PDB file of C-alpha atoms in Angstrom:
ATOM      1  CA  GLY A   1       3.334 -17.548  -2.292  1.00  0.00           C
ATOM      2  CA  ALA A   2       5.973 -14.704  -3.796  1.00  0.00           C
ATOM      3  CA  VAL A   3       8.186 -12.735  -1.481  1.00  0.00           C
ATOM      4  CA  VAL A   4       9.420  -9.340  -1.272  1.00  0.00           C
ATOM      5  CA  SER A   5      12.066  -8.321   1.206  1.00  0.00           C
ATOM      6  CA  GLN A   6      13.436  -5.243   2.031  1.00  0.00           C
ATOM      7  CA  HIS A   7      16.469  -4.458   3.976  1.00  0.00           C
ATOM      8  CA  PRO A   8      17.735  -3.357   6.465  1.00  0.00           C
ATOM      9  CA  SER A   9      14.309  -3.747   8.595  1.00  0.00           C
ATOM     10  CA  TRP A  10      15.554  -0.219  10.318  1.00  0.00           C
ATOM     11  CA  VAL A  11      17.857   2.064  10.512  1.00  0.00           C
ATOM     12  CA  ILE A  12      18.259   5.548  12.433  1.00  0.00           C
ATOM     13  CA  CYS A  13      21.466   7.817  11.034  1.00  0.00           C
ATOM     14  CA  LYS A  14      22.343  11.583  11.062  1.00  0.00           C
ATOM     15  CA  SER A  15      21.170  13.926   9.364  1.00  0.00           C
ATOM     16  CA  GLY A  16      22.837  14.824   5.949  1.00  0.00           C
ATOM     17  CA  THR A  17      24.095  11.282   5.698  1.00  0.00           C
ATOM     18  CA  SER A  18      22.690   9.264   2.926  1.00  0.00           C
ATOM     19  CA  VAL A  19      21.163   6.164   2.608  1.00  0.00           C
ATOM     20  CA  LYS A  20      20.596   2.637   1.222  1.00  0.00           C
ATOM     21  CA  ILE A  21      17.317   0.880   1.177  1.00  0.00           C
ATOM     22  CA  GLU A  22      17.136  -2.170  -1.009  1.00  0.00           C
ATOM     23  CA  CYS A  23      14.187  -4.114  -1.968  1.00  0.00           C
ATOM     24  CA  ARG A  24      14.742  -7.617  -3.585  1.00  0.00           C
ATOM     25  CA  SER A  25      11.901 -10.380  -5.142  1.00  0.00           C
ATOM     26  CA  LEU A  26      12.678 -13.391  -4.139  1.00  0.00           C
ATOM     27  CA  ASP A  27      11.369 -16.329  -6.413  1.00  0.00           C
ATOM     28  CA  PHE A  28       9.486 -14.151  -9.363  1.00  0.00           C
ATOM     29  CA  GLN A  29      11.346 -11.641 -10.967  1.00  0.00           C
ATOM     30  CA  ALA A  30       9.685  -8.226 -11.609  1.00  0.00           C
ATOM     31  CA  THR A  31      10.354  -5.372 -13.792  1.00  0.00           C
ATOM     32  CA  THR A  32       8.265  -2.935 -12.452  1.00  0.00           C
ATOM     33  CA  MET A  33       8.889  -2.155  -8.419  1.00  0.00           C
ATOM     34  CA  PHE A  34       6.897   0.943  -6.404  1.00  0.00           C
ATOM     35  CA  TRP A  35       8.465   2.634  -3.341  1.00  0.00           C
ATOM     36  CA  TYR A  36       5.597   4.153  -0.848  1.00  0.00           C
ATOM     37  CA  ARG A  37       6.158   6.293   2.100  1.00  0.00           C
ATOM     38  CA  GLN A  38       4.111   5.910   5.004  1.00  0.00           C
ATOM     39  CA  PHE A  39       4.136   8.530   8.055  1.00  0.00           C
ATOM     40  CA  PRO A  40       2.757   7.917  11.352  1.00  0.00           C
ATOM     41  CA  LYS A  41      -0.988   7.844  11.271  1.00  0.00           C
ATOM     42  CA  GLN A  42      -1.297   8.537   7.855  1.00  0.00           C
ATOM     43  CA  SER A  43      -1.887   6.292   4.318  1.00  0.00           C
ATOM     44  CA  LEU A  44       0.238   4.432   1.935  1.00  0.00           C
ATOM     45  CA  MET A  45       1.647   7.336  -0.700  1.00  0.00           C
ATOM     46  CA  LEU A  46       3.640   6.076  -3.379  1.00  0.00           C
ATOM     47  CA  MET A  47       6.483   7.756  -4.148  1.00  0.00           C
ATOM     48  CA  ALA A  48       7.738   6.440  -7.153  1.00  0.00           C
ATOM     49  CA  THR A  49       7.904   3.254  -9.752  1.00  0.00           C
ATOM     50  CA  SER A  50      11.060   1.637 -10.620  1.00  0.00           C
ATOM     51  CA  ASN A  51      11.551   0.456 -13.560  1.00  0.00           C
ATOM     52  CA  GLU A  52      14.099  -1.987 -14.755  1.00  0.00           C
ATOM     53  CA  GLY A  53      16.390  -1.022 -17.472  1.00  0.00           C
ATOM     54  CA  SER A  54      15.314   2.678 -17.285  1.00  0.00           C
ATOM     55  CA  LYS A  55      14.532   5.814 -15.455  1.00  0.00           C
ATOM     56  CA  ALA A  56      12.291   5.674 -12.345  1.00  0.00           C
ATOM     57  CA  THR A  57       8.898   7.810 -12.514  1.00  0.00           C
ATOM     58  CA  TYR A  58       8.771  10.253  -9.729  1.00  0.00           C
ATOM     59  CA  GLU A  59       5.134  11.221  -8.360  1.00  0.00           C
ATOM     60  CA  GLN A  60       4.314  14.738  -8.327  1.00  0.00           C
ATOM     61  CA  GLY A  61       6.702  16.334  -4.884  1.00  0.00           C
ATOM     62  CA  VAL A  62       8.892  13.804  -5.060  1.00  0.00           C
ATOM     63  CA  GLU A  63      12.360  14.793  -5.473  1.00  0.00           C
ATOM     64  CA  LYS A  64      14.168  13.048  -7.991  1.00  0.00           C
ATOM     65  CA  ASP A  65      17.685  14.115  -6.674  1.00  0.00           C
ATOM     66  CA  LYS A  66      16.837  13.201  -2.859  1.00  0.00           C
ATOM     67  CA  PHE A  67      15.313   9.963  -3.504  1.00  0.00           C
ATOM     68  CA  LEU A  68      17.282   8.119  -5.926  1.00  0.00           C
ATOM     69  CA  ILE A  69      15.895   4.887  -7.246  1.00  0.00           C
ATOM     70  CA  ASN A  70      18.293   2.124  -9.140  1.00  0.00           C
ATOM     71  CA  HIS A  71      16.568  -1.077 -10.385  1.00  0.00           C
ATOM     72  CA  ALA A  72      19.570  -2.487 -11.358  1.00  0.00           C
ATOM     73  CA  SER A  73      17.868  -6.345 -11.999  1.00  0.00           C
ATOM     74  CA  LEU A  74      14.428  -8.556 -12.408  1.00  0.00           C
ATOM     75  CA  THR A  75      14.765  -8.517  -8.892  1.00  0.00           C
ATOM     76  CA  LEU A  76      16.478  -5.724  -6.913  1.00  0.00           C
ATOM     77  CA  SER A  77      15.552  -2.294  -6.511  1.00  0.00           C
ATOM     78  CA  THR A  78      17.078   0.121  -4.477  1.00  0.00           C
ATOM     79  CA  LEU A  79      16.126   3.695  -2.855  1.00  0.00           C
ATOM     80  CA  THR A  80      19.138   5.682  -2.017  1.00  0.00           C
ATOM     81  CA  VAL A  81      17.690   8.625   0.271  1.00  0.00           C
ATOM     82  CA  THR A  82      20.837  11.146   0.054  1.00  0.00           C
ATOM     83  CA  SER A  83      21.163  13.598   2.630  1.00  0.00           C
ATOM     84  CA  ALA A  84      18.984  12.809   4.844  1.00  0.00           C
ATOM     85  CA  HIS A  85      17.001  14.870   6.940  1.00  0.00           C
ATOM     86  CA  PRO A  86      14.301  14.569  10.090  1.00  0.00           C
ATOM     87  CA  GLU A  87      11.141  15.140   8.480  1.00  0.00           C
ATOM     88  CA  ASP A  88      12.411  11.948   5.950  1.00  0.00           C
ATOM     89  CA  SER A  89      12.018   9.818   9.054  1.00  0.00           C
ATOM     90  CA  SER A  90       9.205   7.798   7.779  1.00  0.00           C
ATOM     91  CA  PHE A  91       8.289   4.016   6.253  1.00  0.00           C
ATOM     92  CA  TYR A  92       9.302   3.082   3.545  1.00  0.00           C
ATOM     93  CA  ILE A  93       7.764  -0.136   1.720  1.00  0.00           C
ATOM     94  CA  CYS A  94       7.903  -1.329  -1.562  1.00  0.00           C
ATOM     95  CA  SER A  95       6.173  -3.815  -3.678  1.00  0.00           C
ATOM     96  CA  ALA A  96       6.187  -5.522  -7.035  1.00  0.00           C
ATOM     97  CA  PRO A  97       3.346  -6.548  -9.442  1.00  0.00           C
ATOM     98  CA  GLY A  98       2.703 -10.248  -9.499  1.00  0.00           C
ATOM     99  CA  GLY A  99       0.495 -12.030 -11.832  1.00  0.00           C
ATOM    100  CA  GLY A 100      -3.317 -10.373 -12.268  1.00  0.00           C
ATOM    101  CA  GLU A 101      -4.351  -8.233 -10.091  1.00  0.00           C
ATOM    102  CA  THR A 102      -1.497  -9.380  -7.375  1.00  0.00           C
ATOM    103  CA  GLN A 103       0.967  -6.779  -6.209  1.00  0.00           C
ATOM    104  CA  TYR A 104       3.437  -8.578  -3.115  1.00  0.00           C
ATOM    105  CA  PHE A 105       4.434  -5.729  -0.541  1.00  0.00           C
ATOM    106  CA  GLY A 106       8.081  -5.704   1.444  1.00  0.00           C
ATOM    107  CA  PRO A 107       7.721  -5.805   4.686  1.00  0.00           C
ATOM    108  CA  GLY A 108       8.950  -2.124   5.028  1.00  0.00           C
ATOM    109  CA  THR A 109      12.626  -0.271   6.555  1.00  0.00           C
ATOM    110  CA  ARG A 110      12.072   2.031   9.312  1.00  0.00           C
ATOM    111  CA  LEU A 111      13.762   5.400   8.764  1.00  0.00           C
ATOM    112  CA  LEU A 112      14.845   7.606  11.700  1.00  0.00           C
ATOM    113  CA  VAL A 113      17.177  10.490  10.837  1.00  0.00           C
ATOM    114  CA  LEU A 114      18.615  12.495  14.080  1.00  0.00           C
TER     115      LEU A 114
ATOM    116  CA  GLN B   1     -11.614  16.550  -3.290  1.00  0.00           C
ATOM    117  CA  LYS B   2      -9.344  13.242  -2.285  1.00  0.00           C
ATOM    118  CA  GLU B   3      -8.988  10.673  -4.795  1.00  0.00           C
ATOM    119  CA  VAL B   4      -9.426   7.460  -2.806  1.00  0.00           C
ATOM    120  CA  GLU B   5     -12.252   8.428   0.502  1.00  0.00           C
ATOM    121  CA  GLN B   6     -12.511   6.039   2.909  1.00  0.00           C
ATOM    122  CA  ASN B   7     -14.894   6.584   6.117  1.00  0.00           C
ATOM    123  CA  SER B   8     -13.705   8.290   9.274  1.00  0.00           C
ATOM    124  CA  GLY B   9     -12.852   5.910  12.295  1.00  0.00           C
ATOM    125  CA  PRO B  10     -11.772   4.854  14.317  1.00  0.00           C
ATOM    126  CA  LEU B  11     -14.554   2.079  14.187  1.00  0.00           C
ATOM    127  CA  SER B  12     -15.367  -0.192  17.521  1.00  0.00           C
ATOM    128  CA  VAL B  13     -17.400  -3.258  16.838  1.00  0.00           C
ATOM    129  CA  PRO B  14     -18.535  -5.844  19.378  1.00  0.00           C
ATOM    130  CA  GLU B  15     -16.400  -9.719  19.132  1.00  0.00           C
ATOM    131  CA  GLY B  16     -19.066 -11.482  16.905  1.00  0.00           C
ATOM    132  CA  ALA B  17     -20.469  -8.306  15.222  1.00  0.00           C
ATOM    133  CA  ILE B  18     -20.488  -7.227  11.233  1.00  0.00           C
ATOM    134  CA  ALA B  19     -18.200  -4.797  10.838  1.00  0.00           C
ATOM    135  CA  SER B  20     -18.598  -2.550   7.920  1.00  0.00           C
ATOM    136  CA  LEU B  21     -16.149  -0.132   5.996  1.00  0.00           C
ATOM    137  CA  ASN B  22     -16.692   2.081   3.236  1.00  0.00           C
ATOM    138  CA  CYS B  23     -14.167   3.878   0.545  1.00  0.00           C
ATOM    139  CA  THR B  24     -15.387   5.896  -2.415  1.00  0.00           C
ATOM    140  CA  TYR B  25     -13.335   6.739  -5.085  1.00  0.00           C
ATOM    141  CA  SER B  26     -13.027   9.961  -7.506  1.00  0.00           C
ATOM    142  CA  ASP B  27     -11.588   8.478 -10.831  1.00  0.00           C
ATOM    143  CA  ARG B  28     -14.173   6.723 -12.775  1.00  0.00           C
ATOM    144  CA  GLY B  29     -11.937   5.333 -15.244  1.00  0.00           C
ATOM    145  CA  SER B  30     -10.226   3.087 -12.203  1.00  0.00           C
ATOM    146  CA  GLN B  31     -10.799  -0.790 -12.961  1.00  0.00           C
ATOM    147  CA  SER B  32      -9.188  -2.755 -10.055  1.00  0.00           C
ATOM    148  CA  PHE B  33     -10.473  -2.283  -6.116  1.00  0.00           C
ATOM    149  CA  PHE B  34      -8.528  -3.620  -3.395  1.00  0.00           C
ATOM    150  CA  TRP B  35      -8.953  -3.987   0.277  1.00  0.00           C
ATOM    151  CA  TYR B  36      -5.436  -4.316   2.698  1.00  0.00           C
ATOM    152  CA  ARG B  37      -5.302  -4.559   6.634  1.00  0.00           C
ATOM    153  CA  GLN B  38      -2.694  -3.758   8.191  1.00  0.00           C
ATOM    154  CA  TYR B  39      -0.950  -4.137  11.845  1.00  0.00           C
ATOM    155  CA  SER B  40       0.692  -1.189  13.843  1.00  0.00           C
ATOM    156  CA  GLY B  41       4.606  -1.455  12.204  1.00  0.00           C
ATOM    157  CA  LYS B  42       3.540  -3.713   9.478  1.00  0.00           C
ATOM    158  CA  SER B  43       3.425  -3.213   5.943  1.00  0.00           C
ATOM    159  CA  PRO B  44       0.345  -3.712   3.915  1.00  0.00           C
ATOM    160  CA  GLU B  45      -1.419  -7.480   3.640  1.00  0.00           C
ATOM    161  CA  LEU B  46      -4.017  -8.049   0.890  1.00  0.00           C
ATOM    162  CA  ILE B  47      -7.213  -9.270   2.181  1.00  0.00           C
ATOM    163  CA  MET B  48      -9.050  -9.201  -1.009  1.00  0.00           C
ATOM    164  CA  PHE B  49      -9.512  -7.632  -4.311  1.00  0.00           C
ATOM    165  CA  ILE B  50     -12.955  -6.707  -6.810  1.00  0.00           C
ATOM    166  CA  TYR B  51     -13.452  -5.604 -10.848  1.00  0.00           C
ATOM    167  CA  SER B  52     -16.603  -6.516 -11.290  1.00  0.00           C
ATOM    168  CA  ASN B  53     -19.659  -4.494 -10.260  1.00  0.00           C
ATOM    169  CA  GLY B  54     -21.219  -6.689  -7.259  1.00  0.00           C
ATOM    170  CA  ASP B  55     -20.056  -8.942  -4.336  1.00  0.00           C
ATOM    171  CA  LYS B  56     -17.252 -11.347  -4.074  1.00  0.00           C
ATOM    172  CA  GLU B  57     -16.592 -13.254  -0.751  1.00  0.00           C
ATOM    173  CA  ASP B  58     -14.031 -15.083   1.032  1.00  0.00           C
ATOM    174  CA  GLY B  59     -14.864 -16.158   4.168  1.00  0.00           C
ATOM    175  CA  ARG B  60     -15.654 -13.872   6.627  1.00  0.00           C
ATOM    176  CA  PHE B  61     -14.802 -10.826   4.036  1.00  0.00           C
ATOM    177  CA  THR B  62     -17.328  -9.563   1.450  1.00  0.00           C
ATOM    178  CA  ALA B  63     -16.580  -7.394  -0.707  1.00  0.00           C
ATOM    179  CA  GLN B  64     -18.734  -4.796  -2.735  1.00  0.00           C
ATOM    180  CA  LEU B  65     -18.237  -2.681  -5.501  1.00  0.00           C
ATOM    181  CA  ASN B  66     -20.886  -0.219  -7.578  1.00  0.00           C
ATOM    182  CA  LYS B  67     -19.050   1.287 -10.193  1.00  0.00           C
ATOM    183  CA  ALA B  68     -22.260   3.886 -10.647  1.00  0.00           C
ATOM    184  CA  SER B  69     -22.050   5.233  -7.519  1.00  0.00           C
ATOM    185  CA  GLN B  70     -18.400   5.030  -7.624  1.00  0.00           C
ATOM    186  CA  TYR B  71     -18.412   3.596  -4.316  1.00  0.00           C
ATOM    187  CA  VAL B  72     -16.478   0.224  -2.543  1.00  0.00           C
ATOM    188  CA  SER B  73     -16.943  -1.614   0.696  1.00  0.00           C
ATOM    189  CA  LEU B  74     -15.955  -4.360   2.998  1.00  0.00           C
ATOM    190  CA  LEU B  75     -17.777  -6.059   5.258  1.00  0.00           C
ATOM    191  CA  ILE B  76     -16.006  -8.720   7.984  1.00  0.00           C
ATOM    192  CA  ARG B  77     -18.696 -10.968   9.467  1.00  0.00           C
ATOM    193  CA  ASP B  78     -17.998 -12.101  12.735  1.00  0.00           C
ATOM    194  CA  SER B  79     -15.455 -10.101  13.771  1.00  0.00           C
ATOM    195  CA  GLN B  80     -12.829 -11.195  16.153  1.00  0.00           C
ATOM    196  CA  PRO B  81     -10.069  -9.177  17.905  1.00  0.00           C
ATOM    197  CA  SER B  82      -8.107 -10.047  15.895  1.00  0.00           C
ATOM    198  CA  ASP B  83      -9.206  -8.053  12.825  1.00  0.00           C
ATOM    199  CA  SER B  84      -8.205  -5.110  15.197  1.00  0.00           C
ATOM    200  CA  ALA B  85      -6.248  -3.429  12.294  1.00  0.00           C
ATOM    201  CA  THR B  86      -6.281  -0.833   9.912  1.00  0.00           C
ATOM    202  CA  TYR B  87      -8.204  -1.298   7.515  1.00  0.00           C
ATOM    203  CA  LEU B  88      -7.008   0.224   3.719  1.00  0.00           C
ATOM    204  CA  CYS B  89      -8.614   0.766   0.076  1.00  0.00           C
ATOM    205  CA  ALA B  90      -6.480   1.008  -2.709  1.00  0.00           C
ATOM    206  CA  VAL B  91      -7.693   1.851  -6.423  1.00  0.00           C
ATOM    207  CA  ASN B  92      -5.637   0.575  -9.064  1.00  0.00           C
ATOM    208  CA  MET B  93      -6.477   3.723 -11.247  1.00  0.00           C
ATOM    209  CA  PHE B  94      -4.573   2.399 -14.284  1.00  0.00           C
ATOM    210  CA  GLY B  95      -5.448  -0.653 -15.150  1.00  0.00           C
ATOM    211  CA  ALA B  96      -8.254  -3.456 -16.403  1.00  0.00           C
ATOM    212  CA  GLY B  97      -9.128  -6.720 -14.697  1.00  0.00           C
ATOM    213  CA  GLY B  98      -6.282  -9.183 -15.730  1.00  0.00           C
ATOM    214  CA  THR B  99      -3.352  -6.499 -16.519  1.00  0.00           C
ATOM    215  CA  SER B 100      -2.725  -4.906 -12.985  1.00  0.00           C
ATOM    216  CA  TYR B 101      -0.425  -2.345 -13.432  1.00  0.00           C
ATOM    217  CA  GLY B 102      -0.116  -1.908 -10.133  1.00  0.00           C
ATOM    218  CA  LYS B 103      -0.131   1.332  -9.311  1.00  0.00           C
ATOM    219  CA  LEU B 104      -2.431   1.567  -6.519  1.00  0.00           C
ATOM    220  CA  THR B 105      -3.574   4.966  -4.912  1.00  0.00           C
ATOM    221  CA  PHE B 106      -4.289   4.453  -0.964  1.00  0.00           C
ATOM    222  CA  GLY B 107      -7.511   5.620   0.986  1.00  0.00           C
ATOM    223  CA  GLN B 108      -6.431   7.269   4.486  1.00  0.00           C
ATOM    224  CA  GLY B 109      -7.369   4.126   6.272  1.00  0.00           C
ATOM    225  CA  THR B 110      -9.975   2.780   8.862  1.00  0.00           C
ATOM    226  CA  ILE B 111      -8.745   1.752  12.334  1.00  0.00           C
ATOM    227  CA  LEU B 112     -10.737  -0.715  12.733  1.00  0.00           C
ATOM    228  CA  THR B 113     -11.450  -2.298  16.931  1.00  0.00           C
ATOM    229  CA  VAL B 114     -12.978  -4.968  18.123  1.00  0.00           C
ATOM    230  CA  HIS B 115     -13.430  -5.194  21.314  1.00  0.00           C
ATOM    231  CA  PRO B 116     -13.911  -8.946  23.138  1.00  0.00           C
TER     232      PRO B 116
END
């Protein structure tokens, strides 16, 4: 089946630095990708919709200037957490819709901000 | 009111029993409904989806949808210890059968433990 990869799988950074997370669809093209965030013991919360060739659409309460999304090609979307702080520590998961009702999730990136 | 709400857990069942997971949703216009399983530290994996009223069976799993009641459930027959995970109900509030937009709203999850 279709595969979505994420890189890195985990990252530890100092407060104030920026972190870039990549999401790739490996064997299919994705004009749309989704970025979710999951805090411990909580469910996935949609952060934004990444659109190839246009601006991302952010969910209410998500700061677009803090979470920069770039959908550079039909197989790559990146999420950059700018000036990360400890409260940004979370599990970030991307997904891409496949055919029909299928949606493929990446393996997730665990971010720890010290 | 939460948009997607699941029965509070954790749920513990003995091996071989039927596990019943429930989910209600608030948007009557929702079209597609999904059940995901998430192991600790991993991303969700799709168990099954349903968009027509009634039952849909896949192996040991049966999804049930009642749009009038805005209710969707997942039954796991012959539960196994390997089924122990968090089960997430997700609703596609923008898609229609066969044309998924992909934007999902998740419930808070139900932790299932199957003990030997």
